[in-house]
XYZ file of C-alpha atoms in Angstrom:
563
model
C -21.652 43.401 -51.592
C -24.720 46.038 -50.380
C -23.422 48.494 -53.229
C -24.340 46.250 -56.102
C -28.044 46.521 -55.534
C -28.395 50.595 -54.776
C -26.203 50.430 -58.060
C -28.466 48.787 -60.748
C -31.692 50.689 -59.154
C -29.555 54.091 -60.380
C -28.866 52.762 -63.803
C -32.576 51.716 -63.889
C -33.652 55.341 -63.097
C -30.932 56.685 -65.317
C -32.413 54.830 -68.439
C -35.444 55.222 -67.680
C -34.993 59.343 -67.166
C -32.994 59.270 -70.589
C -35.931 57.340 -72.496
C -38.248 60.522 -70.396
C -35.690 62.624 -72.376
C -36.089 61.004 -75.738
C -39.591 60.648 -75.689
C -39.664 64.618 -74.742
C -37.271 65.413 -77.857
C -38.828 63.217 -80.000
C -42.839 65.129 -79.209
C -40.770 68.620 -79.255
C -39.112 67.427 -82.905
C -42.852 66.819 -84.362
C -44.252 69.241 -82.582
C -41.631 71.698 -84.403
C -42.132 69.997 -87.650
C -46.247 70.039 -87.192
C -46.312 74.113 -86.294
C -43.145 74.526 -89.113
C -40.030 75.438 -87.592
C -37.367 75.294 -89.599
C -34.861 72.123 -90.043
C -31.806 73.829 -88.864
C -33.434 74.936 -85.704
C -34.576 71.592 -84.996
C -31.249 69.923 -85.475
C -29.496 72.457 -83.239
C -32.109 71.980 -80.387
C -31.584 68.380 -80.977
C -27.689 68.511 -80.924
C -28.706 70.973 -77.744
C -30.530 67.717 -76.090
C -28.288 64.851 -76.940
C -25.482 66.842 -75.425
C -27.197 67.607 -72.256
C -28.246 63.794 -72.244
C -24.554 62.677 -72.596
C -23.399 65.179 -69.968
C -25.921 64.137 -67.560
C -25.434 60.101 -68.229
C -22.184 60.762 -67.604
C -22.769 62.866 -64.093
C -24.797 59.735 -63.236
C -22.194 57.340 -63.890
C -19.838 58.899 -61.838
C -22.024 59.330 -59.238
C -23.242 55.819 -59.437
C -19.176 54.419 -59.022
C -18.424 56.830 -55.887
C -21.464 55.854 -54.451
C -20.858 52.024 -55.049
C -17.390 52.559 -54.260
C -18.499 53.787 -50.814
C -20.888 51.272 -49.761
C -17.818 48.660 -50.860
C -15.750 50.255 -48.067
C -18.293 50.212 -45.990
C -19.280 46.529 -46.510
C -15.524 45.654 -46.477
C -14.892 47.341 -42.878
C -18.393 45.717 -41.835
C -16.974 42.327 -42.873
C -13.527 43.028 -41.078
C -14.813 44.407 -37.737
C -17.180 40.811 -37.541
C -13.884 39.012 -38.625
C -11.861 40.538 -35.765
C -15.012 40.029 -33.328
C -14.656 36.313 -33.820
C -12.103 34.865 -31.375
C -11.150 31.941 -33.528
C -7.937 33.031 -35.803
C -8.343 33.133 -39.608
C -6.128 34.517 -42.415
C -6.038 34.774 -46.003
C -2.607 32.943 -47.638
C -0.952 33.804 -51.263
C 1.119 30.932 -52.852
C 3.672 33.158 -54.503
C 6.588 31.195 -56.420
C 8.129 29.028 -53.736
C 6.485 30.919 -50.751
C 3.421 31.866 -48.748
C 2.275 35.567 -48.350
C 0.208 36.080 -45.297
C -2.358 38.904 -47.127
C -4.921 39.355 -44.270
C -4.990 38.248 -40.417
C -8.018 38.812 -38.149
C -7.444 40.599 -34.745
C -7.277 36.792 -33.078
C -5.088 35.740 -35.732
C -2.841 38.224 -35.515
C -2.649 37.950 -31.734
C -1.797 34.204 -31.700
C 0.374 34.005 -34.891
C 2.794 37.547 -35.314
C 4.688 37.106 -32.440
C 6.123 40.482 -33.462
C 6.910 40.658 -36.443
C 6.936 42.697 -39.841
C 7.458 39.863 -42.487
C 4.964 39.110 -44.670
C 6.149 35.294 -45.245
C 4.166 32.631 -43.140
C 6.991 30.516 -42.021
C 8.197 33.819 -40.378
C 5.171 33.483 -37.517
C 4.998 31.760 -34.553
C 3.826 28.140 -35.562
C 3.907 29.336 -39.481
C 6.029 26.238 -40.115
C 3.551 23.990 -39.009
C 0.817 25.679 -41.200
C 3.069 25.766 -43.676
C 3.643 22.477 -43.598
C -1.053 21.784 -43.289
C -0.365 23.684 -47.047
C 1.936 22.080 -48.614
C 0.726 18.867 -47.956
C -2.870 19.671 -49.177
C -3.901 18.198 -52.371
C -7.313 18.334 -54.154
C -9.816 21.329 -54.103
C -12.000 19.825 -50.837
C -11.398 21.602 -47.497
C -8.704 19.523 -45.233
C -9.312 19.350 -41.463
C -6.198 18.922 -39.428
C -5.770 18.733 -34.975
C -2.614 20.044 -33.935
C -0.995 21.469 -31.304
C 0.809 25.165 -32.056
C 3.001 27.080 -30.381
C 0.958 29.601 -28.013
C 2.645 31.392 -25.146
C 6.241 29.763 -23.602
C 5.656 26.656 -22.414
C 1.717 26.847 -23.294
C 0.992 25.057 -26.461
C -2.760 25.270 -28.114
C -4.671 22.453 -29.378
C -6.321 23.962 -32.611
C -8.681 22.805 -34.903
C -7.241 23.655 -38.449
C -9.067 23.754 -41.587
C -7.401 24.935 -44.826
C -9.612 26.222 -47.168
C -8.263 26.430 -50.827
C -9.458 29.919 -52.957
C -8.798 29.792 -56.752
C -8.060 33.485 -57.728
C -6.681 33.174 -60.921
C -4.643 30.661 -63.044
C -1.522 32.372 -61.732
C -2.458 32.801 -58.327
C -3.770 30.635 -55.730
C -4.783 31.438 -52.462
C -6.053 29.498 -49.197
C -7.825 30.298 -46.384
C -7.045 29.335 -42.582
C -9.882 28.954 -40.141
C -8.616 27.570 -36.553
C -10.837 26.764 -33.298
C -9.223 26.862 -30.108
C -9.719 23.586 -28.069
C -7.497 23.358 -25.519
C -10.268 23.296 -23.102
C -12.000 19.862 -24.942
C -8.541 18.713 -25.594
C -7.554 19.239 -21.806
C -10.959 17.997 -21.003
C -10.012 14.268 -23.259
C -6.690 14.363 -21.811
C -8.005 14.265 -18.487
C -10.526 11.619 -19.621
C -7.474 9.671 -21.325
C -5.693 9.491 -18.096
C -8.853 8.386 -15.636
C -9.497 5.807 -18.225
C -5.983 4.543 -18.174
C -5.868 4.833 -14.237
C -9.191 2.585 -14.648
C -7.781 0.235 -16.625
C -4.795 -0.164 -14.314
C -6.974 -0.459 -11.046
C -9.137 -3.330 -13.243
C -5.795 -4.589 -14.268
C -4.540 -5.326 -11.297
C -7.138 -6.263 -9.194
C -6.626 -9.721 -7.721
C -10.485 -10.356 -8.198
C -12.270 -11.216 -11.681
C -14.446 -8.200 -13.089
C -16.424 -9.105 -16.010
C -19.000 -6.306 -17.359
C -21.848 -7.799 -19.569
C -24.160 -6.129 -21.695
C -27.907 -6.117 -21.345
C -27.765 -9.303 -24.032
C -25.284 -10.957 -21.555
C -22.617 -10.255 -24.029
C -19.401 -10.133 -22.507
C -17.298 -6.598 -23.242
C -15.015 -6.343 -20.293
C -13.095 -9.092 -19.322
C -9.875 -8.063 -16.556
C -6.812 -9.750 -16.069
C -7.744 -11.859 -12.936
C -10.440 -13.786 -14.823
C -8.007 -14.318 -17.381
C -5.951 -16.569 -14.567
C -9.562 -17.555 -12.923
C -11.285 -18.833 -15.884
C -8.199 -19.715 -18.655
C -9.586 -17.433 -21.446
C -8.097 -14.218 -22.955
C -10.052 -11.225 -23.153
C -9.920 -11.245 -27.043
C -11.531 -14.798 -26.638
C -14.507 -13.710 -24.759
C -14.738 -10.518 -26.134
C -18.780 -10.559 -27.222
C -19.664 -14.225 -25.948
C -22.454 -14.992 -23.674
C -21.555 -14.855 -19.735
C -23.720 -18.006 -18.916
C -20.448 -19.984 -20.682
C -18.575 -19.426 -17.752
C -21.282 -21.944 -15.545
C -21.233 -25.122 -15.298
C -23.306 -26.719 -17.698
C -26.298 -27.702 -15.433
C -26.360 -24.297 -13.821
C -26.855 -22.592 -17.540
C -30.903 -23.879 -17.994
C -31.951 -22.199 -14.603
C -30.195 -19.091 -15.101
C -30.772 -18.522 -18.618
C -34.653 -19.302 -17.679
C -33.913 -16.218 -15.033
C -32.415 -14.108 -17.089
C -35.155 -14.607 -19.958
C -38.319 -13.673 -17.722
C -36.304 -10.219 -16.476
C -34.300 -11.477 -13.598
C -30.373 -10.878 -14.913
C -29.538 -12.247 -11.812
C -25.371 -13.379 -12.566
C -24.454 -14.043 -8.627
C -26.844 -17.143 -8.706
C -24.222 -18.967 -9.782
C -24.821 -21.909 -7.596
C -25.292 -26.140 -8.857
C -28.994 -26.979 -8.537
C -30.135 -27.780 -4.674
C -27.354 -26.037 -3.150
C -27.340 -22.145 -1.649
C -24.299 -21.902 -1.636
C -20.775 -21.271 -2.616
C -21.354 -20.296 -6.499
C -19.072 -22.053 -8.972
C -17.840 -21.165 -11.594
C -16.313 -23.055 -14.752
C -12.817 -22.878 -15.870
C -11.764 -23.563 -19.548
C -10.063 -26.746 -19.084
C -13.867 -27.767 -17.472
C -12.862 -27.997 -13.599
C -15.311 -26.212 -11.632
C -13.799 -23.620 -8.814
C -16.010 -22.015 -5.544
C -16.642 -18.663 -6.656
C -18.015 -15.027 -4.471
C -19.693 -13.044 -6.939
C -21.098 -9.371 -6.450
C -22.975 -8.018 -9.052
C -23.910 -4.466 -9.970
C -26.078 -2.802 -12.820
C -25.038 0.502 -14.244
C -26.890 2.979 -16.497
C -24.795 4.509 -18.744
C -26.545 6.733 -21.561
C -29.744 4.299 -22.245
C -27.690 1.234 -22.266
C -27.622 -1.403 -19.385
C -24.569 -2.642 -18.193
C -23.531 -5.367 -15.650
C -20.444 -5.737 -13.554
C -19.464 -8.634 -11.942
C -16.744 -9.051 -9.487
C -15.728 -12.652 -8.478
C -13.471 -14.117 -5.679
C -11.996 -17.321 -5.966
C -12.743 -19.097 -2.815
C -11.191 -22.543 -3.050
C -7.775 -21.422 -1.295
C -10.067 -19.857 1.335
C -12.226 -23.324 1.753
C -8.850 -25.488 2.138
C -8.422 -22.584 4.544
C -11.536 -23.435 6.373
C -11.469 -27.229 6.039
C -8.437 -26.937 7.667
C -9.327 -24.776 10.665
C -12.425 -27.122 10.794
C -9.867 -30.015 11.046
C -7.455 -28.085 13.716
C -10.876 -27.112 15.634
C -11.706 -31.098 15.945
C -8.195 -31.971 16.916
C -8.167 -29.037 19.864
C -11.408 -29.878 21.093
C -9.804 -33.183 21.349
C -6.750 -31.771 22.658
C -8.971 -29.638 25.186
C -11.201 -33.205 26.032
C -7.566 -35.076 26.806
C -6.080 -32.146 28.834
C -9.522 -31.642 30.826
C -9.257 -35.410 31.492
C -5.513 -35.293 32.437
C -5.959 -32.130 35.089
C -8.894 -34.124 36.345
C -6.816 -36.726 36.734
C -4.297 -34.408 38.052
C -6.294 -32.858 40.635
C -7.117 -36.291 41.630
C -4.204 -37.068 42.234
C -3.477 -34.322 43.948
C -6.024 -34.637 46.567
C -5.116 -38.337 47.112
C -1.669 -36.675 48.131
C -3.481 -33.953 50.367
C -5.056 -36.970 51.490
C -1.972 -38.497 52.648
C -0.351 -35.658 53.450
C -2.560 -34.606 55.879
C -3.360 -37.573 57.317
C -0.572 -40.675 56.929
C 2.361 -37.289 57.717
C 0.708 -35.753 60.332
C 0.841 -38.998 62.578
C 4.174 -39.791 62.212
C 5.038 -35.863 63.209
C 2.917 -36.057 65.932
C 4.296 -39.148 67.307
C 8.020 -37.678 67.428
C 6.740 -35.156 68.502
C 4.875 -36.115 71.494
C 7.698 -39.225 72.127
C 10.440 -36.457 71.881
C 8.388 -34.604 74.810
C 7.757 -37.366 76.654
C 11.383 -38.368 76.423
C 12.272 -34.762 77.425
C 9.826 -34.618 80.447
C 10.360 -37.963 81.946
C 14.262 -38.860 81.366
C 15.456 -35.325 81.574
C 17.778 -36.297 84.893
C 19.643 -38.811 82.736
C 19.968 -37.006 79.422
C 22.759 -34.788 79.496
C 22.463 -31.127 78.160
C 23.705 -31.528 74.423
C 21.022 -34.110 74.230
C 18.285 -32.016 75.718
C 19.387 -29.442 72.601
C 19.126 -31.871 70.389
C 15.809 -33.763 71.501
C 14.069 -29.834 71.588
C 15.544 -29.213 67.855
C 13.847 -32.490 66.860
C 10.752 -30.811 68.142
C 10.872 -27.587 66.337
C 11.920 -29.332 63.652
C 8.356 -31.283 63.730
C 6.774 -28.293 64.840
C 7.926 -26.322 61.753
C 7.533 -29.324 59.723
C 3.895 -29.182 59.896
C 3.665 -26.053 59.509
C 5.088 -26.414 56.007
C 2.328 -29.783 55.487
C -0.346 -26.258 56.516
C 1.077 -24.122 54.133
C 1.215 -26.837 51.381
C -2.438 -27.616 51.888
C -3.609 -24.351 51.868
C -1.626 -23.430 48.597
C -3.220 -26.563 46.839
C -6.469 -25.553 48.517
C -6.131 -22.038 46.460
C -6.935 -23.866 43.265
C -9.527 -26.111 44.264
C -11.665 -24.237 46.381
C -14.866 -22.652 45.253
C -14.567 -19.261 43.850
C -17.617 -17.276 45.613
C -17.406 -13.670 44.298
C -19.305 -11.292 46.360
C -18.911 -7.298 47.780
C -15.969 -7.186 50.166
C -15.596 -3.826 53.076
C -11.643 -4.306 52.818
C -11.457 -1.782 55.837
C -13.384 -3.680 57.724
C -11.176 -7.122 57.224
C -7.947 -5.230 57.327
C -9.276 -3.854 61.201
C -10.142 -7.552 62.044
C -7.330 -9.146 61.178
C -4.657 -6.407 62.898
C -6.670 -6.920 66.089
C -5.634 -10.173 65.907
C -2.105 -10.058 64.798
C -0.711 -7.182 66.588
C -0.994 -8.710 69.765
C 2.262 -10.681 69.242
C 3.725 -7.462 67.979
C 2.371 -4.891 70.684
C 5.737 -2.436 69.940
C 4.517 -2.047 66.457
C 3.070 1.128 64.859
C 0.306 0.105 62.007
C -1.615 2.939 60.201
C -4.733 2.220 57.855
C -5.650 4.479 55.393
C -9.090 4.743 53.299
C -9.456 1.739 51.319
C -12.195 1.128 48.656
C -14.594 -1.975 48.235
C -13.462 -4.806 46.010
C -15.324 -8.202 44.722
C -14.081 -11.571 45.383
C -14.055 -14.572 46.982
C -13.979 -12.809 51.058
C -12.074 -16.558 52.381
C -9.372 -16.037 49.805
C -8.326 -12.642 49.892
C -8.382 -12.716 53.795
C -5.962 -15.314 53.429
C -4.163 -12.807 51.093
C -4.363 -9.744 53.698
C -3.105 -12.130 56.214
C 0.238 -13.162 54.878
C 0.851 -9.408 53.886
C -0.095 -7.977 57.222
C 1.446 -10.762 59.121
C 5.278 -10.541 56.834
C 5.180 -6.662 57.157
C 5.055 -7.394 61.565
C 7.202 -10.021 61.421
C 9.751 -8.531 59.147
C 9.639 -5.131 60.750
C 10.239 -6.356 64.310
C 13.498 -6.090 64.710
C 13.408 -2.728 63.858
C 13.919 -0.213 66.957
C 10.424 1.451 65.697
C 9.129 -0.879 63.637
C 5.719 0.416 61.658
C 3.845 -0.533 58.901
C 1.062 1.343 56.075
C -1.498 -0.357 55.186
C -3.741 2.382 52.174
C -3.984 2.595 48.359
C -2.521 4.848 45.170
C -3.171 4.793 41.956
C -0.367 3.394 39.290
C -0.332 2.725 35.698
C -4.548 3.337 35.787
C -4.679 1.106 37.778
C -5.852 1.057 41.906
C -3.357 -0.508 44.328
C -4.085 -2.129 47.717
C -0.494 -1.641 49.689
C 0.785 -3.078 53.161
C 4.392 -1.215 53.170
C 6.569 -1.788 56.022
C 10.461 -0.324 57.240
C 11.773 -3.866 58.363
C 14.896 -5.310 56.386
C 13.702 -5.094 53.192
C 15.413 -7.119 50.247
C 17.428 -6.720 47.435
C 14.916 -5.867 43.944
C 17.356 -7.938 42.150
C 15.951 -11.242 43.632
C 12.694 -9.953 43.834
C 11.213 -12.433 41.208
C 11.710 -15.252 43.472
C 9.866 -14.022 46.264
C 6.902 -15.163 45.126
C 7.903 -18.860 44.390
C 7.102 -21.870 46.134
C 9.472 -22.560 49.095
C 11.516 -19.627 48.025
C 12.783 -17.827 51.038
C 15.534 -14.964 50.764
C 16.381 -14.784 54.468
C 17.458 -17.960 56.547
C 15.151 -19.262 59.010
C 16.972 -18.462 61.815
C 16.905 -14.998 61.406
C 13.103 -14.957 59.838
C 10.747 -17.525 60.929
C 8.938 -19.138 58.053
C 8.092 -21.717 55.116
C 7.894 -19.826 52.010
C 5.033 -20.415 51.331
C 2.959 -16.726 52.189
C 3.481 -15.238 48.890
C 3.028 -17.466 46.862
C -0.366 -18.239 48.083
C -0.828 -14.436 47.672
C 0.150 -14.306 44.113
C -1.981 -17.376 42.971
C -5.014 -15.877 44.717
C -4.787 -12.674 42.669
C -4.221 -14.396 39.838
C -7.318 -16.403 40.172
C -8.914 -13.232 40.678
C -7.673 -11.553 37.746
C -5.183 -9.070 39.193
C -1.849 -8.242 39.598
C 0.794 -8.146 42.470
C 4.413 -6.900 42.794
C 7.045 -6.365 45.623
C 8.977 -3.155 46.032
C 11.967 -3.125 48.199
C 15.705 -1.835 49.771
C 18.221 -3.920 51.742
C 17.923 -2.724 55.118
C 14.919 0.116 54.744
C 11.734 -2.123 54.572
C 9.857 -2.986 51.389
C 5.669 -2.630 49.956
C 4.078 -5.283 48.756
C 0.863 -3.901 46.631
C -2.118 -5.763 44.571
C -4.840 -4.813 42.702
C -8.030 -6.539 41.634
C -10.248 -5.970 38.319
C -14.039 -3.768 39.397
């Protein structure tokens, strides 16, 4: 296209240096004439200088078409290397009878299109069908824009940008041009956009709470599934209508007054004088409790509003219930408080009488069975002296029992006085005074820590352990007990172990029942009763206690208290 230009400035000169040459020839022919050379000279120096003039506008043309001819090349090369620098494909097409000639392919072209091959045809590319297909379906003489996806690499398909460009060479001959843009990335890009926005519509979908999303005008342009069940309107219904229709109708002054002087505020959805809970309106016109959280979002220059709403009349019944369950177990807790009361009542009453209106009678056959014994012992005869002194140990143990029963009932109704207890120091007390019935016995005390609790009832505790591990063990022909600690389950155990007659594990859950003895009481004196006391003073303290035993080999009896 450069050529044209460098080509009319040598015709101009070449004219204009012929015209030189007339002009000369023309001066020469009347300067001839004027000094009176003859005519035949003239016309041969004339014929002389029009053939020079011919030869030499003919040099120029020549000269003038390989020059132009040149700088055509040149611009055509020029105009291919900036076509092959482009990394969008484009091509030149020829409609020729019933098929398309590709004629020209730029170096991006030609790398996603030939897919090796010689064949001029188009359909004979990779993905020529399809732009095959962009042609033959074009009509009129505007550009056409298509987005498709052609056949790249295996398995890689390319989203292109396709326009088709139609170039009338000739009646005969038309020809169309093929410009593509590569957008996989943007189309990757929307696809990825295409799915988070479906992903976001299925989260919003299935939400169990309502989300609504408002415009700044309050215009509703979001309206989920869940509010579709709250409120009885479709989302096409309320597609573009005001918010404020979904309060109740003497909630809609106040907040439209709010929302007029710049305070949006939607989770002030509450009936005038009340905080609180927000209602909302449903479209058959019952009202429902509502939980609304509102947000604002920003989203380029425009003002959006998202509000998400609970229903919360299931969870009021909820709460109206518990309310209602609360009043009846505080009554429950009023009538139980007054029946243990009454209970422990009672119970004294019978403590009462049991230590008092039982103990007299014992003591009366007691003392008349001694009496008997001491002063008509000549004329009873020896059965009946047997019999008269079982009578008596019968009393004898039956008050023990009448002890043991008070001081079990005494466990629950005595004051609990917590305070710092030196458990060596009670444990060395106590076998001071026990071992002297057992003076045979071998007792061993290791380092025991401090505890807190009531000192009066875990005495009473230490007691009955110490006291079963010397009377259980005495039979032995080295009886001993260990009294220490070890640790167990995280936990810190006080132990009083002993290698008397032990007992079988599998009745071990009734040693700590009421009355519940596992030896006879002719072998093992006893009510029954020591254990039991133990457990229920451990439990009042918070602990823990369990018995560990073999038949035969001696058992460990172990506790442990909360710090």
């Amino acid at each position: 296209m450069s050529g044209l230009p460098h080509g009319r400035e040598r015709c101009s000169l070449l004219i204009g240096t012929t015209a030189a040459i007339t002009v000369t020839v023309a001066c020469v022919g009347l300067l001839m004439a004027f000094i009176g050379v003859p005519v035949e000279a003239r016309v041969v120096l004339a014929a002389w200088v029009v053939a020079g003039f011919a030869m030499l506008v003919g040099l120029g043309l020549i000269a003038w078409l390989l020059l132009a001819l040149r700088q055509t090349r040149a611009d055509s090369r020029r105009i291919t290397e900036i076509a092959d620098a482009s990394p969008d494909p484009a091509m030149v097409v020829r409609q020729a009878d019933d098929s398309l000639i590709c004629e020209w392919l730029n170096a991006a072209a030609r790398r996603v299109f030939l897919a090796h091959t010689d064949s001029p045809l188009l359909s004979s590319l990779r993905s020529g069908s399809q732009l095959q297909a962009l042609i033959s379906g074009f009509h009129g003489s505007e550009p056409a824009v298509h987005d498709v996806l052609i056949d790249g690499a295996p398995g890689e398909p390319i989203a292109m940008r396709v326009h088709v460009v139609p170039i009338m060479a000739g009646q005969d001959s038309i020809r169309f041009g093929i410009f593509c843009q590569d957008r996989s990335a943007l189309y990757q890009v929307e696809q990825e956009l295409r799915q988070r926005t479906l992903q976001l519509d299925a989260v919003i979908d299935s939400a169990m709470d309502a989300i609504i999303m408002t415009d700044a005008q309050r215009r509703i342009i979001l309206f989920n599934r869940a509010a579709e069940r709250k409120f009885g309107w479709t989302e096409r219904e309320m597609l573009g209508r005001d918010a404020i229709e979904l309060v109740p109708a003497r909630s809609r002054q106040t907040l439209d007054e709010r929302f007029r002087n710049g305070a949006p505020d939607f989770d002030d959805w509450r009936a005038p004088g009340r905080r609180a809970p927000a209602l909302g309106l449903r479209r058959d016109g019952s009202e429902f409790t509502i939980e609304v959280a509102r947000s604002r979002v920003e989203l380029d220059e425009q003002t959006l509003f998202v509000l998400a709403m609970r229903d919360q009349s299931e969870r009021d019944i909820a709460e109206r219930e518990i309310r209602a369950l609360n009043d009846q177990l505080e009554q429950r807790v009023i009538e139980r408080t007054e029946e243990l009361q009454r209970a422990y009542r009672e119970m004294e009453a019978f403590s009462y009488s049991v230590s008092h209106d039982l103990r007299a009678p014992l003591r009366a056959i007691h003392g008349y069975t001694y009496l008997l014994i001491d002063g008509e012992g000549n004329a009873i005869s020896e059965e009946g002296r047997q019999l008269l002194q079982k009578v008596m140990r019968a009393s004898v143990h039956m008050g023990d029992l009448i002890d043991d029963f008070l001081d079990f009932a005494r466990v629950g109704r005595v004051e609990f006085v917590r305070q710092d207890i030196d458990m060596n120091r009670m444990v060395s007390e106590l076998l001071a005074e026990l071992r002297a019935e057992y003076p045979e016995t071998a007792c061993s005390v290791g380092l025991l820590e401090p505890a807190s609790g009531d000192p009066r009832l875990l005495r009473q505790v230490w007691r009955n352990l110490v006291s079963n591990a010397l009377k259980f063990s005495s039979g032995k022909l080295a009886p001993r007990i260990d009294i220490g600690m070890r640790e167990h389950g995280g936990r810190t155990w006080y132990c009083v172990a002993d290698n008397g007659i032990g007992f079988d594990m599998d009745y071990a859950g009734k040693l700590f029942g009421v009355f519940q003895r596992l030896h006879a009481t002719h072998e093992i004196e006893g009510t029954g009763m020591g254990l039991a006391i133990v457990k229920r003073v451990i439990e009042r303290h918070q602990g823990g206690v369990k018995a560990e035993g073999v038949a035969g080999e001696g058992a460990q009896f172990s506790f442990w208290l909360p710090t």
